[in-house]
Short mmCIF file of C-alpha atoms in Angstrom, two decimals:
data_model
loop_
_atom_site.label_atom_id
_atom_site.label_comp_id
_atom_site.label_asym_id
_atom_site.label_seq_id
_atom_site.Cartn_x
_atom_site.Cartn_y
_atom_site.Cartn_z
CA MET A 213 0.00 0.00 0.00
CA SER A 214 1.46 3.38 -0.95
CA ALA A 215 1.74 6.42 1.31
CA GLU A 216 -0.67 8.23 -1.02
CA MET A 217 -3.34 5.60 -0.39
CA ALA A 218 -2.76 5.53 3.37
CA PRO A 219 -1.03 8.71 4.61
CA HIS A 220 -1.12 7.36 8.19
CA LEU A 221 1.43 4.74 7.06
CA ALA A 222 4.04 7.33 6.10
CA THR A 223 7.60 6.45 7.11
CA ASP A 224 8.51 9.71 8.83
CA HIS A 225 6.99 8.97 12.25
CA ALA A 226 8.88 10.24 15.30
CA ASP A 227 8.71 6.74 16.79
CA LYS A 228 9.94 4.94 13.68
CA GLY A 229 12.03 1.91 14.59
CA SER A 230 15.70 1.23 13.90
CA LYS A 231 17.03 -0.04 10.61
CA PHE A 232 20.36 -1.41 9.50
CA VAL A 233 21.90 -4.09 7.35
CA LEU A 234 24.87 -6.09 8.64
CA GLN A 235 27.17 -8.07 6.40
CA PRO A 236 28.43 -11.54 7.44
CA ASP A 237 31.45 -10.32 9.45
CA GLU A 238 29.72 -7.32 11.01
CA GLY A 239 28.45 -7.20 14.59
CA ALA A 240 30.04 -7.62 17.99
CA SER A 241 31.69 -11.03 18.03
CA TYR A 242 33.07 -13.23 20.80
CA TRP A 243 35.11 -16.44 20.91
CA GLN A 244 33.26 -18.98 23.04
CA PRO A 245 34.74 -21.15 25.79
CA LYS A 246 34.73 -24.93 26.06
CA PRO A 247 32.78 -27.07 25.26
CA ALA A 248 31.31 -25.08 22.34
CA ASN A 249 34.51 -23.37 21.25
CA GLY A 250 33.68 -21.53 18.03
CA TYR A 251 32.21 -18.03 18.25
CA VAL A 252 29.08 -15.91 18.41
CA THR A 253 28.33 -12.75 16.45
CA ILE A 254 25.61 -10.49 17.84
CA LYS A 255 23.51 -9.07 15.01
CA VAL A 256 20.57 -7.43 16.82
CA SER A 257 20.40 -6.28 20.44
CA PRO A 258 19.33 -3.27 22.49
CA ASP A 259 22.93 -2.07 22.03
CA ASN A 260 22.44 -1.43 18.31
CA CYS A 261 18.70 -0.78 17.92
CA THR A 262 15.75 0.77 19.71
CA SER A 263 14.01 -2.55 20.41
CA ASN A 264 14.14 -3.91 23.91
CA LEU A 265 12.16 -6.98 22.88
CA VAL A 266 14.61 -9.15 20.96
CA ALA A 267 18.23 -10.13 20.40
CA MET A 268 19.51 -12.18 17.46
CA GLY A 269 22.86 -13.59 16.50
CA VAL A 270 24.84 -16.25 14.71
CA GLN A 271 26.57 -19.04 16.60
CA VAL A 272 29.31 -21.27 15.24
CA VAL A 273 30.10 -24.47 17.16
CA ALA A 274 33.49 -25.97 16.38
CA PRO A 275 33.68 -29.47 14.84
CA ASN A 276 34.71 -32.76 16.36
CA GLY A 277 32.15 -33.20 19.12
CA CYS A 278 32.00 -29.65 20.45
CA TYR A 279 28.63 -28.67 21.86
CA VAL A 280 26.47 -26.09 23.58
CA ARG A 281 25.93 -27.53 27.03
CA GLU A 282 22.44 -28.46 28.17
CA HIS A 283 20.60 -25.48 29.59
CA TRP A 284 17.21 -23.77 29.75
CA HIS A 285 15.89 -20.24 30.09
CA SER A 286 13.60 -19.26 32.94
CA ARG A 287 12.42 -15.94 31.47
CA ASN A 288 13.12 -16.19 27.75
CA GLU A 289 11.96 -17.89 24.58
CA GLU A 290 14.45 -18.88 21.87
CA ILE A 291 14.23 -19.72 18.19
CA LEU A 292 17.14 -21.55 16.57
CA PHE A 293 17.63 -21.93 12.82
CA CYS A 294 20.42 -24.15 11.45
CA PHE A 295 21.90 -22.97 8.16
CA GLU A 296 25.16 -24.90 7.81
CA GLY A 297 26.69 -28.11 9.12
CA ARG A 298 25.26 -31.21 10.73
CA GLY A 299 24.38 -31.77 14.34
CA THR A 300 21.91 -33.00 16.89
CA ILE A 301 19.67 -30.91 19.12
CA LEU A 302 18.41 -32.54 22.29
CA VAL A 303 15.09 -31.02 23.39
CA ASP A 304 14.06 -32.15 26.86
CA GLY A 305 16.31 -35.16 26.24
CA ALA A 306 14.82 -36.15 22.86
CA PRO A 307 17.33 -36.10 19.97
CA HIS A 308 16.49 -34.37 16.69
CA ALA A 309 18.60 -33.82 13.56
CA PHE A 310 19.92 -30.24 13.44
CA VAL A 311 20.72 -29.71 9.77
CA PRO A 312 20.29 -26.80 7.34
CA GLY A 313 16.67 -25.72 7.36
CA THR A 314 15.89 -27.05 10.86
CA THR A 315 14.02 -24.63 13.14
CA ALA A 316 13.64 -25.18 16.88
CA TYR A 317 11.34 -23.14 19.10
CA LEU A 318 12.25 -23.42 22.78
CA GLY A 319 9.89 -21.95 25.35
CA ARG A 320 10.74 -21.17 28.96
CA TRP A 321 12.15 -24.06 31.01
CA VAL A 322 12.68 -26.30 27.93
CA LYS A 323 16.05 -28.02 28.29
CA HIS A 324 18.20 -28.09 25.16
CA LYS A 325 21.70 -29.07 24.08
CA ILE A 326 23.26 -28.63 20.63
CA ILE A 327 25.99 -31.01 19.44
CA ASN A 328 28.15 -30.66 16.34
CA ASP A 329 28.23 -34.19 14.89
CA ASP A 330 30.68 -33.35 12.09
CA ALA A 331 34.35 -34.17 12.66
CA GLU A 332 35.59 -31.54 10.21
CA ARG A 333 33.07 -28.72 9.66
CA PRO A 334 31.54 -26.20 12.04
CA LEU A 335 27.83 -26.16 12.87
CA LYS A 336 26.25 -22.76 12.18
CA PHE A 337 22.88 -21.49 13.33
CA THR A 338 21.04 -18.33 14.23
CA TRP A 339 19.42 -17.71 17.57
CA THR A 340 16.62 -15.27 18.26
CA TYR A 341 16.04 -14.54 21.93
CA LEU A 342 12.98 -12.87 23.41
CA PRO A 343 13.36 -10.73 25.47
CA PRO A 344 17.06 -10.00 24.96
CA GLY A 345 19.82 -11.04 27.33
CA LEU A 346 21.67 -13.80 25.50
CA ASP A 347 23.75 -11.11 23.80
CA GLN A 348 25.05 -9.92 27.19
CA PHE A 349 25.68 -13.48 28.36
CA PHE A 350 27.86 -14.28 25.34
CA ALA A 351 29.85 -11.09 25.85
CA SER A 352 30.42 -12.00 29.52
CA ILE A 353 31.71 -15.54 28.90
CA GLY A 354 33.52 -14.93 25.61
CA ARG A 355 36.61 -13.12 24.43
CA PRO A 356 36.39 -10.37 21.80
CA ARG A 357 36.77 -11.71 18.26
CA HIS A 358 37.77 -9.86 15.10
CA ALA A 359 37.00 -11.23 11.63
CA GLY A 360 39.96 -13.01 10.05
CA GLU A 361 41.94 -13.65 13.22
CA SER A 362 43.15 -17.13 14.10
CA THR A 363 41.05 -19.32 16.36
CA PRO A 364 42.44 -19.25 19.91
CA GLU A 365 43.28 -22.34 21.91
CA PRO A 366 40.19 -23.67 23.70
CA PHE A 367 39.65 -21.85 26.99
CA GLU A 368 37.57 -22.37 30.12
CA ARG A 369 34.40 -20.46 30.87
CA PRO A 370 34.94 -17.74 33.48
CA ALA A 371 34.18 -19.04 36.96
CA ASP A 372 32.29 -15.89 37.99
CA VAL A 373 29.60 -16.07 35.27
#
């Protein structure tokens, strides 16, 4: 519908939301500790947009049996979308293939664990987290990452997080 047909839909509202486009290597990025290794890149969070309702990012889990440990969220919902690699997602203990095109919706208190089953290639997926907070968690347990730098030696998660 055009602005001429519906002037109330004009795009110059004072409360118009944020907009941006990030390329693959753009966004705050953090190396992740054992057992996931790999890294996370934050694409959307309250730090870079006006929304306080959602955070979204890309997670890369290193190959050869690395995994995101089993956990759950008491106040948040999460949507995962696998776009590269091959793994298994355990949802409340039940295994499911986690391959390109797989979507997982995980409500509050739903236990989940993500395992990279490939011995050579990383597992890559997006996460969307409502309300935000996962972005801050990854920053607190990770180490800053810059595109193109070498992967660090695996490191332990900070004890105080």
